[in-house]
XYZ file of C-alpha atoms in Angstrom:
692
model
C -43.868 28.703 22.958
C -41.067 26.482 24.274
C -38.792 29.515 24.767
C -41.457 31.385 26.763
C -41.958 28.329 28.955
C -38.236 27.982 29.656
C -37.924 31.701 30.603
C -40.195 31.010 33.558
C -37.850 28.307 34.952
C -34.879 28.846 37.226
C -31.415 28.278 35.766
C -30.971 25.068 37.742
C -34.345 23.764 36.623
C -33.507 24.617 33.045
C -30.242 22.727 33.344
C -32.012 19.701 34.822
C -34.690 19.667 32.103
C -32.068 20.102 29.394
C -30.004 17.220 30.754
C -33.036 14.933 30.977
C -34.075 15.892 27.456
C -30.558 15.233 26.144
C -30.287 11.836 27.846
C -33.748 10.810 26.631
C -32.958 11.941 23.094
C -29.625 10.114 23.062
C -31.112 6.876 24.347
C -33.997 7.057 21.905
C -31.699 7.886 18.974
C -29.247 5.110 19.705
C -31.652 2.191 20.102
C -31.913 0.423 16.764
C -35.190 -1.465 16.947
C -35.323 -5.188 16.134
C -38.035 -4.380 13.618
C -35.697 -2.051 11.703
C -33.164 -4.885 11.418
C -35.773 -7.355 10.143
C -36.885 -4.813 7.530
C -33.438 -4.176 6.024
C -33.534 -4.064 2.215
C -31.224 -6.684 0.699
C -29.807 -6.698 -2.838
C -29.536 -9.480 -5.351
C -26.650 -9.737 -7.785
C -26.103 -6.631 -9.966
C -25.636 -7.475 -13.668
C -24.366 -4.894 -16.154
C -25.877 -4.641 -19.639
C -23.770 -5.701 -22.668
C -23.100 -2.079 -23.627
C -22.080 -1.191 -20.062
C -24.646 1.583 -19.740
C -27.136 0.033 -17.292
C -27.199 -2.338 -14.348
C -30.095 -4.620 -13.372
C -30.629 -5.806 -9.819
C -33.327 -7.094 -7.506
C -34.077 -5.960 -3.955
C -36.133 -7.728 -1.300
C -37.608 -6.452 1.953
C -39.543 -8.226 4.698
C -43.184 -7.354 5.356
C -43.865 -8.360 8.951
C -47.624 -7.738 8.732
C -48.006 -9.982 5.669
C -45.247 -12.387 6.781
C -43.783 -12.237 3.294
C -41.224 -10.368 1.208
C -41.590 -7.592 -1.343
C -39.174 -8.080 -4.237
C -38.618 -5.600 -7.047
C -36.441 -5.566 -10.171
C -34.697 -2.287 -10.993
C -32.610 -0.989 -13.884
C -30.309 1.976 -13.302
C -27.815 3.864 -15.485
C -24.250 2.910 -14.561
C -23.172 6.550 -14.280
C -25.311 6.762 -11.133
C -26.668 10.150 -12.117
C -30.266 8.934 -12.380
C -32.298 6.981 -9.824
C -33.197 3.350 -10.538
C -36.299 2.529 -12.576
C -38.682 -0.059 -11.193
C -39.222 -2.502 -14.049
C -40.963 -5.563 -12.529
C -42.210 -7.459 -9.496
C -39.698 -10.095 -8.409
C -42.219 -12.519 -6.896
C -41.674 -14.839 -3.918
C -37.936 -15.162 -3.140
C -36.606 -18.593 -4.083
C -34.554 -20.189 -1.295
C -32.016 -22.912 -0.753
C -32.570 -25.826 1.608
C -31.136 -23.913 4.593
C -33.549 -20.985 4.084
C -31.180 -18.493 2.441
C -32.491 -16.420 -0.451
C -31.048 -17.511 -3.815
C -29.372 -14.757 -5.860
C -31.177 -15.357 -9.194
C -29.315 -12.790 -11.318
C -30.864 -11.320 -14.451
C -29.767 -12.158 -17.994
C -29.613 -9.252 -20.430
C -30.742 -9.478 -24.032
C -27.824 -8.744 -26.391
C -29.337 -5.400 -27.386
C -29.857 -4.334 -23.756
C -33.599 -3.849 -24.245
C -34.767 -6.634 -21.878
C -33.777 -8.431 -18.709
C -34.759 -12.090 -18.276
C -35.164 -13.651 -14.845
C -36.731 -16.560 -12.992
C -39.578 -15.666 -10.608
C -42.345 -17.332 -8.648
C -45.519 -15.400 -9.385
C -49.114 -16.581 -9.530
C -48.142 -19.899 -7.933
C -45.532 -21.037 -10.466
C -41.870 -20.493 -11.307
C -41.555 -19.082 -14.823
C -39.000 -17.226 -16.869
C -40.124 -13.619 -17.126
C -38.737 -10.678 -19.015
C -39.009 -6.972 -18.293
C -38.302 -4.057 -20.597
C -35.282 -2.102 -19.407
C -37.223 1.147 -19.828
C -39.873 -0.110 -17.373
C -42.660 -0.143 -19.957
C -43.802 -3.746 -19.391
C -43.017 -7.204 -18.053
C -44.367 -10.585 -19.102
C -44.071 -14.320 -18.388
C -42.589 -16.375 -21.219
C -42.684 -20.040 -20.263
C -46.082 -20.832 -18.741
C -44.992 -24.447 -18.335
C -46.909 -27.042 -16.279
C -43.609 -27.547 -14.399
C -41.547 -24.971 -12.520
C -38.492 -23.712 -14.385
C -35.166 -24.873 -12.938
C -32.754 -22.920 -15.133
C -32.644 -20.992 -18.399
C -30.357 -19.339 -20.931
C -30.554 -17.209 -24.069
C -28.835 -18.192 -27.276
C -26.041 -15.986 -28.603
C -28.227 -13.582 -30.578
C -31.042 -13.481 -28.020
C -33.700 -14.939 -30.311
C -34.278 -18.243 -28.480
C -34.958 -18.918 -24.815
C -33.870 -22.338 -23.555
C -35.205 -23.541 -20.228
C -35.269 -26.726 -18.165
C -38.025 -28.250 -16.035
C -38.533 -31.358 -13.919
C -41.769 -32.978 -12.759
C -44.944 -30.983 -13.323
C -46.609 -29.160 -10.443
C -49.607 -31.427 -10.855
C -47.476 -34.553 -10.541
C -45.811 -33.202 -7.383
C -49.159 -32.397 -5.754
C -50.504 -35.817 -6.746
C -47.480 -37.533 -5.191
C -47.994 -35.583 -1.977
C -51.678 -36.461 -1.878
C -50.970 -40.141 -2.528
C -48.666 -40.254 0.478
C -51.262 -38.494 2.591
C -53.922 -41.035 1.617
C -51.848 -44.210 1.742
C -49.285 -43.385 4.407
C -45.659 -42.260 4.258
C -43.133 -45.071 4.087
C -40.234 -44.154 6.365
C -36.807 -44.651 4.818
C -33.451 -42.881 4.807
C -34.824 -39.985 2.751
C -37.621 -38.949 5.148
C -36.825 -35.969 7.414
C -37.947 -37.307 10.764
C -39.066 -34.696 13.253
C -40.873 -32.317 10.927
C -44.368 -32.902 9.615
C -44.388 -35.663 7.044
C -46.725 -33.972 4.533
C -46.438 -30.367 3.282
C -44.523 -29.097 6.308
C -41.732 -27.184 4.524
C -42.055 -23.924 2.629
C -40.550 -24.490 -0.830
C -40.663 -21.475 -3.136
C -43.474 -20.046 -1.025
C -45.625 -23.217 -1.098
C -46.108 -25.724 1.755
C -44.452 -28.834 0.314
C -43.492 -32.353 1.319
C -39.714 -32.715 1.534
C -37.059 -35.400 1.344
C -33.370 -35.490 2.240
C -30.958 -35.102 -0.647
C -27.240 -35.791 -0.511
C -25.021 -36.686 2.408
C -26.267 -34.405 5.168
C -29.690 -32.872 5.851
C -30.361 -30.824 2.708
C -33.990 -31.056 1.677
C -35.754 -31.121 -1.694
C -39.413 -31.474 -2.752
C -40.947 -34.762 -3.866
C -39.961 -35.764 -7.409
C -36.960 -33.423 -7.331
C -34.914 -36.289 -8.763
C -36.844 -36.132 -12.046
C -34.289 -35.467 -14.808
C -34.068 -32.113 -16.563
C -36.262 -31.723 -19.627
C -35.092 -28.906 -21.875
C -37.379 -26.814 -24.066
C -36.841 -23.885 -26.412
C -39.057 -20.902 -27.240
C -38.614 -18.831 -30.379
C -39.079 -15.337 -28.941
C -40.353 -13.895 -32.222
C -43.051 -16.494 -32.924
C -43.483 -17.883 -29.365
C -43.359 -21.384 -30.794
C -42.119 -23.988 -28.343
C -40.280 -27.238 -28.952
C -38.586 -29.959 -26.945
C -34.777 -29.946 -26.924
C -32.857 -33.209 -27.123
C -30.147 -33.982 -24.587
C -27.549 -33.495 -27.325
C -28.863 -29.957 -27.983
C -29.271 -28.992 -24.313
C -27.169 -26.015 -23.203
C -23.923 -26.915 -21.493
C -22.571 -25.114 -18.467
C -19.336 -23.277 -19.103
C -18.064 -24.322 -15.676
C -15.957 -27.480 -15.420
C -15.697 -29.779 -12.431
C -12.008 -30.397 -13.012
C -9.220 -29.441 -15.390
C -6.175 -31.364 -16.570
C -3.491 -28.719 -16.057
C 0.111 -29.611 -16.924
C -0.647 -33.284 -16.411
C -2.365 -32.895 -13.041
C -6.031 -32.915 -12.162
C -7.255 -29.650 -10.664
C -10.442 -29.138 -8.682
C -11.069 -25.412 -9.155
C -12.605 -23.034 -6.646
C -13.748 -20.775 -9.501
C -13.580 -20.829 -13.295
C -14.511 -17.746 -15.323
C -14.327 -17.536 -19.112
C -13.571 -14.371 -21.055
C -16.333 -14.204 -23.707
C -14.164 -12.222 -26.084
C -10.996 -14.332 -26.162
C -11.958 -17.702 -24.702
C -9.291 -17.375 -22.005
C -10.058 -18.907 -18.621
C -9.342 -17.408 -15.202
C -8.720 -20.289 -12.818
C -8.844 -20.079 -9.023
C -7.602 -23.148 -7.122
C -6.518 -23.989 -3.585
C -2.898 -23.224 -2.767
C -2.742 -25.994 -0.128
C -4.872 -28.723 1.453
C -5.081 -27.360 4.998
C -8.645 -27.292 6.437
C -9.888 -23.728 6.097
C -13.113 -21.819 5.686
C -11.185 -19.334 3.519
C -8.468 -21.361 1.804
C -5.342 -19.722 0.468
C -5.842 -19.533 -3.292
C -3.773 -19.497 -6.462
C -4.940 -17.414 -9.423
C -3.914 -18.189 -13.000
C -5.083 -17.727 -16.590
C -5.251 -20.393 -19.309
C -5.374 -19.636 -23.019
C -8.402 -21.930 -23.352
C -10.113 -24.919 -21.731
C -7.612 -27.345 -23.272
C -4.409 -25.525 -22.346
C -1.983 -27.443 -20.169
C -0.039 -24.461 -18.884
C -1.174 -21.120 -17.534
C 0.101 -17.730 -16.411
C 0.097 -17.470 -12.626
C -0.415 -14.264 -10.655
C 2.727 -13.850 -8.542
C 2.081 -10.439 -6.986
C 1.762 -10.122 -3.210
C -1.906 -9.153 -3.550
C -2.869 -12.539 -4.986
C -0.161 -14.925 -3.837
C -1.654 -17.277 -1.227
C -4.419 -14.843 -0.269
C -8.059 -15.678 0.466
C -9.432 -14.815 -2.987
C -13.235 -15.066 -2.975
C -14.240 -14.303 -6.549
C -12.893 -13.400 -9.973
C -14.197 -11.730 -13.140
C -12.865 -10.566 -16.508
C -12.830 -6.878 -17.285
C -14.613 -6.651 -20.654
C -12.472 -6.041 -23.718
C -9.214 -6.029 -21.774
C -6.339 -8.193 -20.552
C -7.354 -7.680 -16.929
C -8.706 -10.166 -14.393
C -10.512 -8.620 -11.430
C -10.507 -10.397 -8.078
C -11.716 -9.900 -4.507
C -9.535 -10.655 -1.471
C -10.903 -11.284 2.022
C -8.709 -10.251 4.957
C -9.601 -12.314 8.058
C -7.136 -10.387 10.223
C -9.153 -7.238 9.418
C -12.486 -8.748 10.436
C -13.197 -10.017 6.899
C -12.642 -6.655 5.254
C -12.547 -7.010 1.469
C -10.536 -5.394 -1.324
C -10.818 -5.549 -5.117
C -7.745 -5.740 -7.371
C -7.114 -5.823 -11.117
C -4.413 -8.025 -12.585
C -3.070 -7.252 -16.054
C -2.258 -10.685 -17.463
C -0.125 -9.192 -20.229
C 2.366 -7.274 -18.092
C 1.816 -8.960 -14.695
C 0.955 -5.753 -12.828
C -1.617 -5.798 -10.010
C -3.363 -2.636 -8.792
C -5.852 -2.132 -5.984
C -9.216 -0.791 -7.130
C -11.051 -0.349 -3.816
C -11.138 -1.426 -0.180
C -13.932 -1.786 2.340
C -14.341 -2.443 6.088
C -16.845 -5.146 5.104
C -18.406 -6.652 2.005
C -17.861 -5.156 -1.412
C -19.439 -7.785 -3.622
C -22.592 -9.011 -5.355
C -25.081 -8.851 -2.492
C -24.885 -12.482 -1.351
C -24.572 -12.435 2.422
C -22.810 -15.707 3.204
C -21.043 -16.630 -0.045
C -20.329 -13.324 -1.778
C -19.403 -13.277 -5.452
C -18.102 -10.569 -7.748
C -19.728 -7.218 -8.501
C -21.413 -6.309 -11.770
C -18.700 -5.387 -14.289
C -18.455 -2.973 -17.202
C -15.281 -1.985 -19.024
C -14.985 1.205 -16.967
C -16.737 0.616 -13.638
C -18.150 -1.870 -11.149
C -21.625 -2.015 -9.634
C -21.058 -3.399 -6.130
C -23.289 -4.041 -3.147
C -21.383 -2.635 -0.175
C -22.130 -3.366 3.477
C -20.195 -3.068 6.734
C -20.810 -4.358 10.239
C -22.595 -1.133 11.176
C -23.824 0.035 7.773
C -26.586 -1.716 5.816
C -26.346 -2.626 2.110
C -26.365 -0.066 -0.695
C -25.392 -0.113 -4.376
C -22.182 1.696 -5.340
C -20.411 2.563 -8.568
C -16.640 2.070 -8.397
C -14.458 3.501 -11.165
C -11.940 0.872 -12.276
C -9.221 3.396 -13.079
C -9.494 5.909 -10.234
C -11.238 3.835 -7.553
C -13.750 6.661 -7.067
C -16.858 5.391 -5.249
C -20.344 6.824 -5.637
C -23.545 5.608 -3.978
C -26.067 4.802 -6.692
C -29.011 3.534 -4.620
C -29.397 3.421 -0.845
C -32.847 2.214 0.274
C -31.470 1.752 3.812
C -30.322 5.356 4.204
C -32.489 6.083 7.264
C -31.191 3.045 9.124
C -27.646 3.950 8.083
C -28.049 7.358 9.722
C -29.241 5.720 12.940
C -26.305 3.295 12.889
C -23.854 6.221 12.640
C -24.785 7.080 16.221
C -24.198 3.478 17.368
C -21.028 2.415 15.530
C -19.236 -0.922 15.713
C -15.483 -1.157 15.988
C -13.085 -3.903 14.997
C -11.701 -5.668 18.059
C -8.463 -7.659 17.841
C -6.954 -9.679 20.659
C -4.779 -12.680 21.483
C -5.752 -15.672 23.636
C -3.298 -17.319 26.103
C -2.105 -19.773 23.442
C -1.092 -16.889 21.143
C -3.962 -17.323 18.675
C -5.130 -14.095 17.035
C -8.858 -13.220 17.087
C -11.080 -10.579 15.536
C -14.641 -9.519 16.165
C -17.008 -6.635 15.620
C -17.827 -4.910 18.892
C -20.849 -2.713 19.620
C -20.047 -0.756 22.814
C -22.844 0.750 24.842
C -23.215 4.331 23.609
C -25.874 5.734 25.912
C -24.724 7.389 29.159
C -23.868 4.780 31.794
C -21.593 4.349 34.765
C -19.380 1.365 35.440
C -19.038 -1.961 33.624
C -21.991 -3.147 31.504
C -23.264 -6.612 30.565
C -21.891 -8.278 27.423
C -23.520 -10.465 24.761
C -21.294 -12.623 22.541
C -22.054 -14.634 19.414
C -19.541 -16.829 17.592
C -18.891 -18.095 14.097
C -18.640 -15.590 11.265
C -19.269 -11.840 11.177
C -19.387 -10.569 7.599
C -21.187 -7.703 5.911
C -23.975 -5.897 7.787
C -24.332 -7.938 10.952
C -27.851 -7.143 12.229
C -28.156 -10.422 14.253
C -24.977 -12.406 13.667
C -24.937 -15.522 11.504
C -28.570 -16.474 10.881
C -29.876 -13.144 12.247
C -31.127 -14.107 15.700
C -29.547 -11.593 18.140
C -29.994 -7.886 17.294
C -26.531 -6.641 18.168
C -27.135 -2.917 17.705
C -30.392 -3.170 19.684
C -28.523 -4.754 22.603
C -25.957 -1.955 22.604
C -28.683 0.684 22.586
C -30.324 -0.963 25.597
C -27.179 -1.107 27.700
C -25.731 -4.513 26.761
C -22.461 -4.389 24.821
C -22.466 -6.865 21.916
C -19.668 -8.711 20.158
C -19.619 -10.996 17.117
C -16.476 -13.173 17.087
C -15.006 -14.530 13.864
C -13.957 -18.163 13.795
C -10.386 -18.462 12.463
C -10.146 -19.229 8.754
C -7.998 -22.288 9.569
C -9.979 -24.611 11.818
C -9.194 -27.643 13.960
C -10.165 -31.051 12.576
C -10.741 -32.410 16.088
C -14.138 -31.375 17.468
C -12.995 -30.916 21.079
C -10.117 -28.691 19.934
C -12.558 -26.692 17.774
C -14.879 -26.166 20.725
C -12.035 -25.316 23.106
C -10.728 -22.880 20.504
C -14.078 -21.054 20.493
C -14.309 -21.066 24.284
C -10.775 -19.629 24.487
C -11.878 -16.765 22.247
C -14.807 -16.009 24.545
C -12.774 -16.327 27.747
C -9.902 -14.165 26.522
C -12.105 -11.364 25.204
C -14.031 -11.291 28.499
C -10.679 -10.897 30.271
C -9.680 -8.109 27.887
C -12.882 -6.077 28.149
C -13.223 -6.631 31.904
C -9.626 -5.485 32.462
C -10.495 -2.253 30.676
C -13.498 -1.761 32.946
C -15.886 -1.922 29.979
C -17.907 -5.031 30.894
C -19.049 -6.946 33.950
C -17.564 -10.455 33.701
C -20.397 -11.799 35.867
C -23.029 -10.695 33.332
C -22.080 -12.298 30.029
C -24.575 -13.936 27.671
C -23.914 -15.924 24.517
C -25.852 -17.091 21.461
C -25.171 -19.035 18.292
C -26.538 -20.733 15.188
C -25.243 -24.037 13.799
C -21.576 -24.371 14.825
C -22.092 -21.221 16.881
C -24.744 -23.118 18.881
C -22.242 -25.892 19.511
C -19.616 -23.479 20.842
C -22.171 -21.618 22.993
C -23.473 -24.800 24.638
C -19.923 -26.165 25.026
C -18.892 -22.936 26.775
C -21.940 -23.176 29.065
C -21.041 -26.796 29.899
C -17.276 -26.538 30.316
C -16.999 -23.154 32.068
C -18.750 -20.661 34.321
C -18.250 -17.787 31.918
C -21.911 -17.372 30.957
C -24.896 -16.040 32.870
C -27.408 -16.880 30.127
C -27.425 -18.667 26.757
C -29.622 -18.555 23.636
C -29.154 -21.077 20.850
C -31.035 -21.848 17.664
C -29.662 -25.199 16.443
C -29.393 -28.662 18.007
C -25.993 -30.066 18.897
C -24.655 -33.599 18.717
C -26.502 -36.124 20.915
C -27.509 -39.816 20.897
C -30.948 -38.886 19.531
C -29.313 -36.886 16.732
C -27.204 -39.964 15.982
C -30.209 -42.297 16.109
C -32.284 -40.237 13.672
C -29.353 -39.647 11.353
C -28.279 -43.291 11.385
C -31.218 -44.136 9.147
C -29.158 -42.506 6.377
C -26.644 -45.342 6.699
C -22.891 -45.568 6.250
C -22.480 -42.099 4.756
C -23.886 -40.505 7.897
C -21.676 -42.680 10.127
C -18.613 -41.642 8.128
C -19.473 -37.965 8.504
C -20.046 -38.405 12.241
C -16.607 -39.944 12.508
C -14.928 -37.244 10.411
C -16.614 -34.244 12.035
C -16.886 -35.279 15.689
C -14.609 -38.358 15.852
C -17.611 -40.372 17.045
C -18.730 -43.927 16.401
C -21.902 -45.327 17.894
C -22.631 -44.634 21.555
C -21.785 -48.270 22.308
C -18.509 -48.212 20.376
C -17.129 -44.840 21.562
C -18.776 -44.156 24.952
C -15.876 -42.109 26.359
C -15.900 -39.743 23.387
C -19.673 -39.328 23.628
C -19.393 -38.416 27.319
C -16.988 -35.623 26.383
C -18.795 -34.277 23.325
C -22.525 -34.441 24.044
C -24.428 -32.294 26.582
C -26.739 -35.277 27.108
C -24.091 -36.775 29.408
C -23.165 -33.468 31.045
C -26.459 -31.937 32.127
C -25.320 -31.368 35.721
C -22.438 -29.240 34.451
C -24.785 -26.684 32.846
C -25.625 -23.869 35.234
C -26.580 -21.059 32.854
C -30.263 -20.814 31.828
C -30.833 -21.653 28.156
C -33.321 -20.226 25.658
C -33.871 -22.560 22.723
C -35.517 -20.974 19.634
C -35.300 -23.635 16.957
C -36.899 -24.478 13.598
C -39.528 -27.174 13.323
C -37.277 -29.118 10.968
C -34.617 -29.588 13.657
C -36.054 -29.440 17.167
C -36.574 -33.193 17.568
C -32.807 -33.761 17.416
C -32.395 -31.905 20.731
C -35.100 -33.516 22.853
C -32.915 -36.041 24.662
C -31.141 -33.217 26.502
C -33.755 -30.444 26.137
C -36.539 -32.280 27.968
C -34.470 -33.048 31.106
C -33.320 -29.426 31.183
C -36.912 -28.222 30.755
C -38.111 -30.453 33.582
C -35.375 -28.998 35.742
C -36.478 -25.436 34.885
C -33.175 -24.708 33.158
C -34.310 -24.402 29.531
C -37.147 -22.614 27.727
C -38.008 -24.087 24.327
C -39.766 -22.399 21.383
C -40.258 -24.144 18.020
C -41.046 -22.194 14.835
C -43.295 -24.002 12.305
C -42.300 -24.470 8.662
C -38.806 -23.133 9.291
C -35.490 -24.627 8.076
C -31.993 -24.214 9.497
C -32.007 -20.428 8.999
C -35.405 -18.989 9.885
C -36.706 -16.597 7.257
C -40.392 -15.827 7.897
C -40.539 -12.153 8.928
C -42.971 -12.676 11.824
C -40.692 -15.372 13.199
C -37.568 -13.243 12.727
C -39.110 -10.402 14.731
C -40.379 -12.769 17.448
C -36.918 -14.319 17.798
C -35.210 -10.913 17.953
C -37.619 -9.532 20.537
C -37.551 -12.632 22.750
C -33.752 -12.632 22.708
C -33.787 -8.972 23.783
C -36.209 -9.806 26.602
C -34.188 -12.881 27.611
C -30.841 -11.169 27.987
C -32.291 -8.023 29.575
C -33.973 -10.289 32.136
C -30.878 -12.317 33.026
C -28.182 -9.672 32.576
C -29.995 -6.512 33.676
C -32.928 -7.687 35.777
C -35.321 -5.846 33.428
C -38.817 -7.037 32.464
C -40.958 -5.588 29.675
C -44.269 -4.310 31.077
C -46.219 -5.633 28.075
C -49.075 -7.745 29.530
C -48.825 -10.138 26.576
C -45.435 -11.248 27.919
C -46.629 -12.065 31.438
C -46.462 -15.835 30.864
C -42.950 -15.588 29.470
C -41.649 -13.748 32.512
C -43.536 -15.992 34.934
C -41.674 -18.971 33.464
C -38.317 -17.189 33.580
C -38.855 -16.170 37.202
C -39.465 -19.844 38.043
C -36.206 -20.682 36.277
C -34.404 -18.009 38.288
C -35.876 -19.247 41.552
C -34.837 -22.801 40.707
C -31.218 -21.749 40.343
């Protein structure tokens, strides 16, 4: 039918139609939707069975319609020749205070018949177990309190687990505060709702500060651990005394050759009792410190064998593991100069040899996105979660002898195929001071003429990027819509002085704009920037101290007098951290420093329009500079309820992505979405534009 239709067209008409069809197809194929990035399937830590035949892992995927996550436990043969078996529901993902999903690896029974794991199902956190053959799963603890941690004894006949306050006691404490009022002290997170305003393990809960900074915990989280034991044959339960309670194999410090050592990692070899020790090689401030790897005969040894090969000497070693039934220590090295590419090596402690097992353009680890650990390990192969800037996570088998890699499970295969047509490339450049920089760059792939707008985000760019640190700016989506996108890596070694840190970040942005503009790739007058946490600080600093940016989008508050006032309730510890991090005392004591650091005193210097999309837990800290900017039609503020530092609710993630796309298309391209539901948004932005 199509061929008959085309025969009736002139050759020129056919050529025109074909060109239009090709351009439309290319543009459609290359636009990665924000929704696709929200719905990426992420992996938990792979754990290999004791016999090395199977690997257990959990996956989680956002459901935007239900505003929740689907989590599933799988078991798969390590040879990768069979697909994974679904063995259990993983429940509501458990999260840390910042909003990141906790890894929660499985524990295998010694015979490899069961996996044990912690899960929130039916409104409580229990220890569950699932048969490795997928035949059944069942809860084991059923305790009135949520389980904090657990372990199996050596022969797998007894389950030990710890709990704190009961769920009933926590709810009663929350209700008592609701009825009698909340006493404000240094532990109360001012700015978020005072009662049941944080989502903790899927439940709206009242929260309190814990520790030095702004980490949050539920009420009664300070209740001491109570250990219990279940005989798995009889299901009889008993309390465990503190003397009997399981001890962690990790040690806070070692006495090595007469000196105290604070280790980065300690891993014991179950077979021999030897200890692989990873410690800092120097005391320089660094996000990825140079490390020293050694092996001790046991926990009491005073001397060890140190790895002296080039591959491990002073490198940024992230994680270590023992190869079962061998003299080999496996370790992962991060290469900042390669955009945080990672490689895995094996070190034979007996003969000192070091051999590379595998390399990657990105992560090759355990699935953790921001603090990756080691892969699952058998005596012959690894089970690794691999992900690159432009390729989403998948599970791979890596042969320890040959380095052969085979994809075992790839639930993101469709997205991976789309990303092939919109690849990222590693960008390396030097700023005027000679500092080396790296970043992952998404050039505009669709047909275009002349320089294009550029979006930049700053901080750290590891694994599959989707939206930069915190997932707020859909980089591949920008590139598909005609805005080149770049994620810049902060140097591993950072400046202790806050102004130097900020200037360092601004120099990275300025120099890469110069580079790309000189190549004719981007329009230096149409550059936008976004950031989370420290990335927010650098973005707002760049908007204040330069005219590099045409539009800004940030998701975290920066330092201000109101931030100081609210934090000061925490006392001397907060003041000390303020001094160490920003070199600030009180506003009265260090007024000159405050005038340099805080945007509150530099509002007239900000010319770029700002979109603020912040969590409910943090927005109040920004109001002393946000409100004046809002009144001046220079800032648009959105607050997301029940969200911590890193937003995680799927509906909110999609809303943030889509609004950021609209924001930068409006300011950098002059494009407005025709969706009538967005009329109010664009009306406000047009007022902001007119006010400029």
